[in-house]
Amino acid sequence: MKNIAYYNGRIAAIEDMMIPMNDRACYFADGVYDAMFTVNHVPLSLDDHLARFYRSARRIDIEIPMPYDELRAMVVDFCKRVDSPDAMAYVQVSRGVGMRNHPYKGAQSGPSLWVWVKPDGLDPMMREYACITAEDTRYLMCDVKTINLLPSVMYAQRAEEAGCDETILHRGERVTECAHSNVHILKDGTFITAPCDNLILPGITRAHRIAQCKEMGIPVEERPFTVSEMMDADEIFFTSASALCCRVTMIDGKRVGGRDTALIRKIQQAAWDEAIAEAGIAPVPFK
Ligand code: PLP
Protein backbone atom coordinates (compact mmCIF):
# COMPACT_ATOMS: atom_id res chain seq x y z
CA MET A 1 0.00 0.00 0.00
CA LYS A 2 1.06 3.60 -0.63
CA ASN A 3 0.54 4.86 2.91
CA ILE A 4 -1.19 3.79 6.11
CA ALA A 5 -2.66 5.56 9.11
CA TYR A 6 -4.09 4.82 12.56
CA TYR A 7 -6.34 7.10 14.60
CA ASN A 8 -7.92 5.92 17.85
CA GLY A 9 -8.39 2.32 16.77
CA ARG A 10 -9.20 2.83 13.08
CA ILE A 11 -6.71 1.92 10.35
CA ALA A 12 -7.02 3.24 6.77
CA ALA A 13 -5.17 5.24 4.11
CA ILE A 14 -4.22 8.73 5.33
CA GLU A 15 -6.58 10.40 2.83
CA ASP A 16 -9.52 8.33 4.11
CA MET A 17 -9.09 9.25 7.77
CA MET A 18 -11.44 11.68 9.52
CA ILE A 19 -10.97 13.15 12.96
CA PRO A 20 -13.64 14.67 15.21
CA MET A 21 -13.97 18.45 15.06
CA ASN A 22 -13.67 18.58 18.85
CA ASP A 23 -10.26 16.94 19.00
CA ARG A 24 -8.19 19.42 21.01
CA ALA A 25 -5.44 19.15 18.38
CA CYS A 26 -7.71 21.28 16.15
CA TYR A 27 -8.50 24.05 18.65
CA PHE A 28 -5.36 24.33 20.74
CA ALA A 29 -2.67 22.21 19.05
CA ASP A 30 -2.90 20.54 22.46
CA GLY A 31 -0.55 17.65 21.83
CA VAL A 32 2.92 16.43 20.92
CA TYR A 33 4.42 14.37 18.11
CA ASP A 34 7.55 12.68 16.88
CA ALA A 35 8.81 11.75 13.44
CA MET A 36 11.39 9.42 12.02
CA PHE A 37 12.55 8.21 8.62
CA THR A 38 12.98 4.73 7.23
CA VAL A 39 15.68 3.16 5.10
CA ASN A 40 14.83 -0.31 3.75
CA HIS A 41 11.51 -0.16 5.69
CA VAL A 42 13.41 0.25 9.00
CA PRO A 43 12.59 3.37 11.08
CA LEU A 44 15.96 4.79 12.15
CA SER A 45 16.54 5.37 15.87
CA LEU A 46 12.99 4.24 16.57
CA ASP A 47 13.45 3.71 20.31
CA ASP A 48 15.06 7.13 20.77
CA HIS A 49 12.17 8.80 18.97
CA LEU A 50 9.49 6.87 20.84
CA ALA A 51 11.17 7.49 24.19
CA ARG A 52 11.15 11.24 23.43
CA PHE A 53 7.50 10.97 22.35
CA TYR A 54 6.46 9.49 25.73
CA ARG A 55 8.66 12.08 27.50
CA SER A 56 7.11 15.00 25.58
CA ALA A 57 3.61 13.73 26.42
CA ARG A 58 4.45 13.47 30.12
CA ARG A 59 5.77 17.05 30.06
CA ILE A 60 2.30 18.32 29.11
CA ASP A 61 0.40 15.92 31.36
CA ILE A 62 -0.84 13.55 28.63
CA GLU A 63 -0.70 9.78 28.99
CA ILE A 64 -0.20 8.07 25.62
CA PRO A 65 -3.13 5.64 25.35
CA MET A 66 -1.04 2.69 24.16
CA PRO A 67 1.76 0.81 25.88
CA TYR A 68 5.23 1.45 24.46
CA ASP A 69 5.74 -2.06 23.05
CA GLU A 70 2.40 -2.03 21.26
CA LEU A 71 3.04 1.34 19.66
CA ARG A 72 6.55 0.29 18.69
CA ALA A 73 5.20 -2.87 17.05
CA MET A 74 2.60 -0.83 15.14
CA VAL A 75 5.20 1.59 13.77
CA VAL A 76 7.48 -1.29 12.72
CA ASP A 77 4.55 -3.08 11.08
CA PHE A 78 3.32 0.04 9.22
CA CYS A 79 6.85 0.70 7.90
CA LYS A 80 6.91 -2.81 6.45
CA ARG A 81 3.43 -2.49 4.94
CA VAL A 82 4.02 0.65 2.87
CA ASP A 83 5.45 -0.02 -0.59
CA SER A 84 8.23 2.53 -0.36
CA PRO A 85 11.35 1.39 1.53
CA ASP A 86 12.05 5.09 2.17
CA ALA A 87 9.32 6.68 4.24
CA MET A 88 8.45 9.02 7.06
CA ALA A 89 6.82 7.54 10.16
CA TYR A 90 4.83 9.90 12.36
CA VAL A 91 3.25 9.55 15.82
CA GLN A 92 1.08 12.15 17.52
CA VAL A 93 -1.00 12.34 20.65
CA SER A 94 -3.55 15.01 21.54
CA ARG A 95 -5.32 15.52 24.83
CA GLY A 96 -8.47 14.11 23.30
CA VAL A 97 -11.95 15.13 22.23
CA GLY A 98 -14.20 17.51 24.15
CA MET A 99 -16.24 20.71 23.82
CA ARG A 100 -13.91 23.66 23.33
CA ASN A 101 -12.63 24.87 26.68
CA HIS A 102 -9.09 25.87 27.60
CA PRO A 103 -8.69 23.98 30.92
CA TYR A 104 -8.44 20.26 30.38
CA LYS A 105 -9.57 18.63 33.58
CA GLY A 106 -13.22 18.54 32.45
CA ALA A 107 -15.01 15.84 30.44
CA GLN A 108 -12.60 14.50 27.84
CA SER A 109 -12.57 11.34 25.83
CA GLY A 110 -9.03 10.50 26.88
CA PRO A 111 -6.03 11.16 24.64
CA SER A 112 -6.21 10.61 20.86
CA LEU A 113 -3.40 8.75 19.12
CA TRP A 114 -2.30 9.17 15.50
CA VAL A 115 0.23 7.01 13.66
CA TRP A 116 0.99 7.16 9.96
CA VAL A 117 3.67 6.23 7.47
CA LYS A 118 4.03 7.80 4.02
CA PRO A 119 6.72 7.67 1.32
CA ASP A 120 9.53 10.17 1.86
CA GLY A 121 13.31 10.18 1.74
CA LEU A 122 16.37 11.41 3.58
CA ASP A 123 17.79 14.77 2.48
CA PRO A 124 20.83 14.15 0.25
CA MET A 125 24.12 14.80 2.03
CA MET A 126 26.20 15.46 -1.10
CA ARG A 127 24.11 18.58 -1.75
CA GLU A 128 24.98 22.01 -0.42
CA TYR A 129 22.21 23.80 1.47
CA ALA A 130 21.24 27.46 1.64
CA CYS A 131 19.63 29.04 4.71
CA ILE A 132 18.17 32.32 5.81
CA THR A 133 18.36 33.59 9.39
CA ALA A 134 15.52 34.94 11.52
CA GLU A 135 14.97 36.12 15.07
CA ASP A 136 13.67 33.19 17.11
CA THR A 137 10.28 34.41 18.30
CA ARG A 138 8.98 31.03 19.46
CA TYR A 139 7.88 30.40 23.02
CA LEU A 140 10.23 29.18 25.77
CA MET A 141 9.39 25.47 25.82
CA CYS A 142 11.18 24.52 22.61
CA ASP A 143 12.41 21.31 24.25
CA VAL A 144 8.87 19.88 24.05
CA LYS A 145 7.95 18.59 20.58
CA THR A 146 4.62 20.37 20.40
CA ILE A 147 2.26 20.13 17.43
CA ASN A 148 1.85 23.90 17.72
CA LEU A 149 4.13 24.63 14.76
CA LEU A 150 2.91 27.98 13.50
CA PRO A 151 6.33 29.69 13.82
CA SER A 152 8.00 26.78 11.96
CA VAL A 153 5.39 27.02 9.22
CA MET A 154 6.09 30.74 8.80
CA TYR A 155 9.88 30.25 8.87
CA ALA A 156 9.64 27.43 6.32
CA GLN A 157 7.53 29.54 3.99
CA ARG A 158 9.97 32.45 4.20
CA ALA A 159 12.91 30.13 3.46
CA GLU A 160 11.10 28.68 0.47
CA GLU A 161 10.22 32.13 -0.86
CA ALA A 162 13.91 33.07 -0.58
CA GLY A 163 14.84 29.93 -2.58
CA CYS A 164 16.44 28.44 0.56
CA ASP A 165 16.16 25.15 2.43
CA GLU A 166 16.03 26.08 6.12
CA THR A 167 15.79 29.02 8.51
CA ILE A 168 18.48 29.35 11.16
CA LEU A 169 17.01 30.94 14.29
CA HIS A 170 18.75 33.18 16.80
CA ARG A 171 17.74 35.00 19.98
CA GLY A 172 19.71 38.19 19.67
CA GLU A 173 23.25 37.06 18.82
CA ARG A 174 22.78 33.52 20.17
CA VAL A 175 22.02 30.85 17.57
CA THR A 176 19.39 28.44 18.86
CA GLU A 177 18.39 25.92 16.17
CA CYS A 178 16.65 25.79 12.79
CA ALA A 179 12.92 25.77 12.10
CA HIS A 180 12.94 21.96 11.82
CA SER A 181 16.46 20.86 12.65
CA ASN A 182 19.42 21.51 14.94
CA VAL A 183 22.33 23.56 13.63
CA HIS A 184 26.01 23.05 14.44
CA ILE A 185 29.39 24.46 13.46
CA LEU A 186 32.90 23.12 13.03
CA LYS A 187 35.74 25.40 14.07
CA ASP A 188 39.42 24.38 14.22
CA GLY A 189 38.41 20.71 14.25
CA THR A 190 35.85 21.08 17.10
CA PHE A 191 32.14 20.30 16.78
CA ILE A 192 30.24 23.13 18.49
CA THR A 193 26.52 22.89 19.16
CA ALA A 194 24.00 24.73 21.32
CA PRO A 195 23.39 23.11 24.74
CA CYS A 196 20.16 21.25 25.44
CA ASP A 197 18.00 23.72 27.33
CA ASN A 198 14.49 25.10 26.83
CA LEU A 199 15.57 27.01 23.70
CA ILE A 200 16.12 23.98 21.47
CA LEU A 201 14.63 20.58 20.77
CA PRO A 202 17.06 17.90 21.99
CA GLY A 203 17.44 16.34 18.55
CA ILE A 204 17.93 12.60 18.33
CA THR A 205 20.17 13.07 15.28
CA ARG A 206 22.16 15.73 17.15
CA ALA A 207 22.76 13.25 19.99
CA HIS A 208 23.88 10.57 17.53
CA ARG A 209 26.31 12.92 15.75
CA ILE A 210 27.75 14.03 19.13
CA ALA A 211 28.23 10.42 20.25
CA GLN A 212 29.89 9.48 16.97
CA CYS A 213 32.20 12.50 17.00
CA LYS A 214 33.30 11.63 20.53
CA GLU A 215 33.98 8.04 19.41
CA MET A 216 36.04 9.33 16.49
CA GLY A 217 38.06 11.58 18.79
CA ILE A 218 36.57 14.81 17.45
CA PRO A 219 36.26 17.33 20.31
CA VAL A 220 32.66 18.37 21.06
CA GLU A 221 31.58 21.57 22.80
CA GLU A 222 27.94 21.91 23.83
CA ARG A 223 27.77 25.66 24.41
CA PRO A 224 25.96 28.68 23.03
CA PHE A 225 27.50 30.13 19.87
CA THR A 226 26.78 33.40 18.10
CA VAL A 227 25.67 34.39 14.62
CA SER A 228 29.08 35.92 13.92
CA GLU A 229 30.85 32.73 15.07
CA MET A 230 28.61 30.79 12.73
CA MET A 231 29.28 33.07 9.76
CA ASP A 232 32.99 32.65 10.42
CA ALA A 233 32.90 28.87 11.08
CA ASP A 234 34.87 26.36 9.01
CA GLU A 235 31.68 24.40 8.33
CA ILE A 236 28.02 24.76 9.24
CA PHE A 237 25.58 21.86 9.15
CA PHE A 238 22.11 20.94 10.32
CA THR A 239 20.71 17.64 11.54
CA SER A 240 17.27 16.07 11.91
CA ALA A 241 15.62 12.71 11.39
CA SER A 242 15.59 13.43 7.64
CA ALA A 243 18.88 15.37 7.53
CA LEU A 244 21.57 13.10 8.96
CA CYS A 245 24.25 15.77 8.40
CA CYS A 246 23.50 18.46 5.82
CA ARG A 247 26.15 21.00 4.97
CA VAL A 248 25.24 24.69 4.72
CA THR A 249 27.26 26.78 2.28
CA MET A 250 25.08 29.86 1.92
CA ILE A 251 23.49 31.97 4.68
CA ASP A 252 21.47 35.09 3.86
CA GLY A 253 23.03 35.12 0.40
CA LYS A 254 26.65 34.98 1.68
CA ARG A 255 29.04 32.07 1.02
CA VAL A 256 29.91 30.42 4.34
CA GLY A 257 31.92 27.42 5.56
CA GLY A 258 33.61 25.23 2.99
CA ARG A 259 36.89 25.26 4.93
CA ASP A 260 36.93 21.75 6.43
CA THR A 261 35.55 19.45 3.77
CA ALA A 262 37.51 16.46 5.09
CA LEU A 263 35.95 16.68 8.56
CA ILE A 264 32.39 17.26 7.38
CA ARG A 265 32.68 14.32 4.97
CA LYS A 266 33.98 12.14 7.82
CA ILE A 267 30.95 13.03 9.97
CA GLN A 268 28.58 12.46 7.03
CA GLN A 269 30.17 9.08 6.29
CA ALA A 270 29.82 8.01 9.93
CA ALA A 271 26.17 9.12 9.92
CA TRP A 272 25.47 7.15 6.76
CA ASP A 273 27.34 4.05 7.99
CA GLU A 274 25.23 4.07 11.15
CA ALA A 275 22.00 4.42 9.16
CA ILE A 276 22.70 1.60 6.71
CA ALA A 277 23.95 -0.68 9.47
CA GLU A 278 20.67 -0.14 11.34
CA ALA A 279 18.68 -0.63 8.12
CA GLY A 280 20.58 -3.83 7.39
CA ILE A 281 21.62 -2.97 3.85
CA ALA A 282 24.95 -3.53 2.13
CA PRO A 283 27.29 -0.51 2.11
CA VAL A 284 26.52 1.92 -0.72
CA PRO A 285 27.85 5.46 -1.10
CA PHE A 286 25.55 8.15 0.23
CA LYS A 287 23.87 10.59 -2.11
N1 PLP B 1 14.67 21.15 16.10
C1 PLP B 1 13.42 21.26 15.65
C2 PLP B 1 12.68 22.53 15.89
C3 PLP B 1 12.82 20.19 14.96
O1 PLP B 1 11.55 20.30 14.54
C4 PLP B 1 13.56 19.01 14.75
C5 PLP B 1 12.98 17.85 14.05
O2 PLP B 1 11.84 17.82 13.69
C6 PLP B 1 14.87 18.95 15.22
C7 PLP B 1 15.40 20.03 15.91
C8 PLP B 1 15.72 17.72 15.01
O3 PLP B 1 15.32 16.67 15.84
P1 PLP B 1 15.54 15.15 15.43
O4 PLP B 1 17.00 15.00 15.10
O5 PLP B 1 15.17 14.39 16.63
O6 PLP B 1 14.67 14.88 14.24
Coordinates of C-alpha atoms and ligand atoms in Angstrom, one line a residue:
M1 CA 0.0 0.0 0.0
K2 CA 1.1 3.6 -0.6
N3 CA 0.5 4.9 2.9
I4 CA -1.2 3.8 6.1
A5 CA -2.7 5.6 9.1
Y6 CA -4.1 4.8 12.6
Y7 CA -6.3 7.1 14.6
N8 CA -7.9 5.9 17.9
G9 CA -8.4 2.3 16.8
R10 CA -9.2 2.8 13.1
I11 CA -6.7 1.9 10.3
A12 CA -7.0 3.2 6.8
A13 CA -5.2 5.2 4.1
I14 CA -4.2 8.7 5.3
E15 CA -6.6 10.4 2.8
D16 CA -9.5 8.3 4.1
M17 CA -9.1 9.2 7.8
M18 CA -11.4 11.7 9.5
I19 CA -11.0 13.1 13.0
P20 CA -13.6 14.7 15.2
M21 CA -14.0 18.4 15.1
N22 CA -13.7 18.6 18.9
D23 CA -10.3 16.9 19.0
R24 CA -8.2 19.4 21.0
A25 CA -5.4 19.2 18.4
C26 CA -7.7 21.3 16.2
Y27 CA -8.5 24.0 18.7
F28 CA -5.4 24.3 20.7
A29 CA -2.7 22.2 19.1
D30 CA -2.9 20.5 22.5
G31 CA -0.5 17.6 21.8
V32 CA 2.9 16.4 20.9
Y33 CA 4.4 14.4 18.1
D34 CA 7.5 12.7 16.9
A35 CA 8.8 11.7 13.4
M36 CA 11.4 9.4 12.0
F37 CA 12.6 8.2 8.6
T38 CA 13.0 4.7 7.2
V39 CA 15.7 3.2 5.1
N40 CA 14.8 -0.3 3.8
H41 CA 11.5 -0.2 5.7
V42 CA 13.4 0.3 9.0
P43 CA 12.6 3.4 11.1
L44 CA 16.0 4.8 12.2
S45 CA 16.5 5.4 15.9
L46 CA 13.0 4.2 16.6
D47 CA 13.4 3.7 20.3
D48 CA 15.1 7.1 20.8
H49 CA 12.2 8.8 19.0
L50 CA 9.5 6.9 20.8
A51 CA 11.2 7.5 24.2
R52 CA 11.1 11.2 23.4
F53 CA 7.5 11.0 22.4
Y54 CA 6.5 9.5 25.7
R55 CA 8.7 12.1 27.5
S56 CA 7.1 15.0 25.6
A57 CA 3.6 13.7 26.4
R58 CA 4.4 13.5 30.1
R59 CA 5.8 17.0 30.1
I60 CA 2.3 18.3 29.1
D61 CA 0.4 15.9 31.4
I62 CA -0.8 13.5 28.6
E63 CA -0.7 9.8 29.0
I64 CA -0.2 8.1 25.6
P65 CA -3.1 5.6 25.4
M66 CA -1.0 2.7 24.2
P67 CA 1.8 0.8 25.9
Y68 CA 5.2 1.5 24.5
D69 CA 5.7 -2.1 23.0
E70 CA 2.4 -2.0 21.3
L71 CA 3.0 1.3 19.7
R72 CA 6.5 0.3 18.7
A73 CA 5.2 -2.9 17.0
M74 CA 2.6 -0.8 15.1
V75 CA 5.2 1.6 13.8
V76 CA 7.5 -1.3 12.7
D77 CA 4.5 -3.1 11.1
F78 CA 3.3 0.0 9.2
C79 CA 6.8 0.7 7.9
K80 CA 6.9 -2.8 6.4
R81 CA 3.4 -2.5 4.9
V82 CA 4.0 0.7 2.9
D83 CA 5.4 0.0 -0.6
S84 CA 8.2 2.5 -0.4
P85 CA 11.3 1.4 1.5
D86 CA 12.0 5.1 2.2
A87 CA 9.3 6.7 4.2
M88 CA 8.5 9.0 7.1
A89 CA 6.8 7.5 10.2
Y90 CA 4.8 9.9 12.4
V91 CA 3.3 9.5 15.8
Q92 CA 1.1 12.1 17.5
V93 CA -1.0 12.3 20.7
S94 CA -3.5 15.0 21.5
R95 CA -5.3 15.5 24.8
G96 CA -8.5 14.1 23.3
V97 CA -12.0 15.1 22.2
G98 CA -14.2 17.5 24.1
M99 CA -16.2 20.7 23.8
R100 CA -13.9 23.7 23.3
N101 CA -12.6 24.9 26.7
H102 CA -9.1 25.9 27.6
P103 CA -8.7 24.0 30.9
Y104 CA -8.4 20.3 30.4
K105 CA -9.6 18.6 33.6
G106 CA -13.2 18.5 32.5
A107 CA -15.0 15.8 30.4
Q108 CA -12.6 14.5 27.8
S109 CA -12.6 11.3 25.8
G110 CA -9.0 10.5 26.9
P111 CA -6.0 11.2 24.6
S112 CA -6.2 10.6 20.9
L113 CA -3.4 8.7 19.1
W114 CA -2.3 9.2 15.5
V115 CA 0.2 7.0 13.7
W116 CA 1.0 7.2 10.0
V117 CA 3.7 6.2 7.5
K118 CA 4.0 7.8 4.0
P119 CA 6.7 7.7 1.3
D120 CA 9.5 10.2 1.9
G121 CA 13.3 10.2 1.7
L122 CA 16.4 11.4 3.6
D123 CA 17.8 14.8 2.5
P124 CA 20.8 14.1 0.3
M125 CA 24.1 14.8 2.0
M126 CA 26.2 15.5 -1.1
R127 CA 24.1 18.6 -1.8
E128 CA 25.0 22.0 -0.4
Y129 CA 22.2 23.8 1.5
A130 CA 21.2 27.5 1.6
C131 CA 19.6 29.0 4.7
I132 CA 18.2 32.3 5.8
T133 CA 18.4 33.6 9.4
A134 CA 15.5 34.9 11.5
E135 CA 15.0 36.1 15.1
D136 CA 13.7 33.2 17.1
T137 CA 10.3 34.4 18.3
R138 CA 9.0 31.0 19.5
Y139 CA 7.9 30.4 23.0
L140 CA 10.2 29.2 25.8
M141 CA 9.4 25.5 25.8
C142 CA 11.2 24.5 22.6
D143 CA 12.4 21.3 24.2
V144 CA 8.9 19.9 24.0
K145 CA 8.0 18.6 20.6
T146 CA 4.6 20.4 20.4
I147 CA 2.3 20.1 17.4
N148 CA 1.9 23.9 17.7
L149 CA 4.1 24.6 14.8
L150 CA 2.9 28.0 13.5
P151 CA 6.3 29.7 13.8
S152 CA 8.0 26.8 12.0
V153 CA 5.4 27.0 9.2
M154 CA 6.1 30.7 8.8
Y155 CA 9.9 30.2 8.9
A156 CA 9.6 27.4 6.3
Q157 CA 7.5 29.5 4.0
R158 CA 10.0 32.4 4.2
A159 CA 12.9 30.1 3.5
E160 CA 11.1 28.7 0.5
E161 CA 10.2 32.1 -0.9
A162 CA 13.9 33.1 -0.6
G163 CA 14.8 29.9 -2.6
C164 CA 16.4 28.4 0.6
D165 CA 16.2 25.2 2.4
E166 CA 16.0 26.1 6.1
T167 CA 15.8 29.0 8.5
I168 CA 18.5 29.4 11.2
L169 CA 17.0 30.9 14.3
H170 CA 18.7 33.2 16.8
R171 CA 17.7 35.0 20.0
G172 CA 19.7 38.2 19.7
E173 CA 23.3 37.1 18.8
R174 CA 22.8 33.5 20.2
V175 CA 22.0 30.8 17.6
T176 CA 19.4 28.4 18.9
E177 CA 18.4 25.9 16.2
C178 CA 16.6 25.8 12.8
A179 CA 12.9 25.8 12.1
H180 CA 12.9 22.0 11.8
S181 CA 16.5 20.9 12.6
N182 CA 19.4 21.5 14.9
V183 CA 22.3 23.6 13.6
H184 CA 26.0 23.1 14.4
I185 CA 29.4 24.5 13.5
L186 CA 32.9 23.1 13.0
K187 CA 35.7 25.4 14.1
D188 CA 39.4 24.4 14.2
G189 CA 38.4 20.7 14.3
T190 CA 35.9 21.1 17.1
F191 CA 32.1 20.3 16.8
I192 CA 30.2 23.1 18.5
T193 CA 26.5 22.9 19.2
A194 CA 24.0 24.7 21.3
P195 CA 23.4 23.1 24.7
C196 CA 20.2 21.2 25.4
D197 CA 18.0 23.7 27.3
N198 CA 14.5 25.1 26.8
L199 CA 15.6 27.0 23.7
I200 CA 16.1 24.0 21.5
L201 CA 14.6 20.6 20.8
P202 CA 17.1 17.9 22.0
G203 CA 17.4 16.3 18.5
I204 CA 17.9 12.6 18.3
T205 CA 20.2 13.1 15.3
R206 CA 22.2 15.7 17.1
A207 CA 22.8 13.3 20.0
H208 CA 23.9 10.6 17.5
R209 CA 26.3 12.9 15.8
I210 CA 27.7 14.0 19.1
A211 CA 28.2 10.4 20.3
Q212 CA 29.9 9.5 17.0
C213 CA 32.2 12.5 17.0
K214 CA 33.3 11.6 20.5
E215 CA 34.0 8.0 19.4
M216 CA 36.0 9.3 16.5
G217 CA 38.1 11.6 18.8
I218 CA 36.6 14.8 17.4
P219 CA 36.3 17.3 20.3
V220 CA 32.7 18.4 21.1
E221 CA 31.6 21.6 22.8
E222 CA 27.9 21.9 23.8
R223 CA 27.8 25.7 24.4
P224 CA 26.0 28.7 23.0
F225 CA 27.5 30.1 19.9
T226 CA 26.8 33.4 18.1
V227 CA 25.7 34.4 14.6
S228 CA 29.1 35.9 13.9
E229 CA 30.8 32.7 15.1
M230 CA 28.6 30.8 12.7
M231 CA 29.3 33.1 9.8
D232 CA 33.0 32.6 10.4
A233 CA 32.9 28.9 11.1
D234 CA 34.9 26.4 9.0
E235 CA 31.7 24.4 8.3
I236 CA 28.0 24.8 9.2
F237 CA 25.6 21.9 9.1
F238 CA 22.1 20.9 10.3
T239 CA 20.7 17.6 11.5
S240 CA 17.3 16.1 11.9
A241 CA 15.6 12.7 11.4
S242 CA 15.6 13.4 7.6
A243 CA 18.9 15.4 7.5
L244 CA 21.6 13.1 9.0
C245 CA 24.3 15.8 8.4
C246 CA 23.5 18.5 5.8
R247 CA 26.2 21.0 5.0
V248 CA 25.2 24.7 4.7
T249 CA 27.3 26.8 2.3
M250 CA 25.1 29.9 1.9
I251 CA 23.5 32.0 4.7
D252 CA 21.5 35.1 3.9
G253 CA 23.0 35.1 0.4
K254 CA 26.7 35.0 1.7
R255 CA 29.0 32.1 1.0
V256 CA 29.9 30.4 4.3
G257 CA 31.9 27.4 5.6
G258 CA 33.6 25.2 3.0
R259 CA 36.9 25.3 4.9
D260 CA 36.9 21.8 6.4
T261 CA 35.6 19.4 3.8
A262 CA 37.5 16.5 5.1
L263 CA 36.0 16.7 8.6
I264 CA 32.4 17.3 7.4
R265 CA 32.7 14.3 5.0
K266 CA 34.0 12.1 7.8
I267 CA 31.0 13.0 10.0
Q268 CA 28.6 12.5 7.0
Q269 CA 30.2 9.1 6.3
A270 CA 29.8 8.0 9.9
A271 CA 26.2 9.1 9.9
W272 CA 25.5 7.1 6.8
D273 CA 27.3 4.1 8.0
E274 CA 25.2 4.1 11.2
A275 CA 22.0 4.4 9.2
I276 CA 22.7 1.6 6.7
A277 CA 23.9 -0.7 9.5
E278 CA 20.7 -0.1 11.3
A279 CA 18.7 -0.6 8.1
G280 CA 20.6 -3.8 7.4
I281 CA 21.6 -3.0 3.8
A282 CA 24.9 -3.5 2.1
P283 CA 27.3 -0.5 2.1
V284 CA 26.5 1.9 -0.7
P285 CA 27.9 5.5 -1.1
F286 CA 25.6 8.2 0.2
K287 CA 23.9 10.6 -2.1
Ligands
PLP1 N1 14.7 21.2 16.1 C1 13.4 21.3 15.7 C2 12.7 22.5 15.9 C3 12.8 20.2 15.0 O1 11.5 20.3 14.5 C4 13.6 19.0 14.7 C5 13.0 17.9 14.0 O2 11.8 17.8 13.7 C6 14.9 18.9 15.2 C7 15.4 20.0 15.9 C8 15.7 17.7 15.0 O3 15.3 16.7 15.8 P1 15.5 15.1 15.4 O4 17.0 15.0 15.1 O5 15.2 14.4 16.6 O6 14.7 14.9 14.2

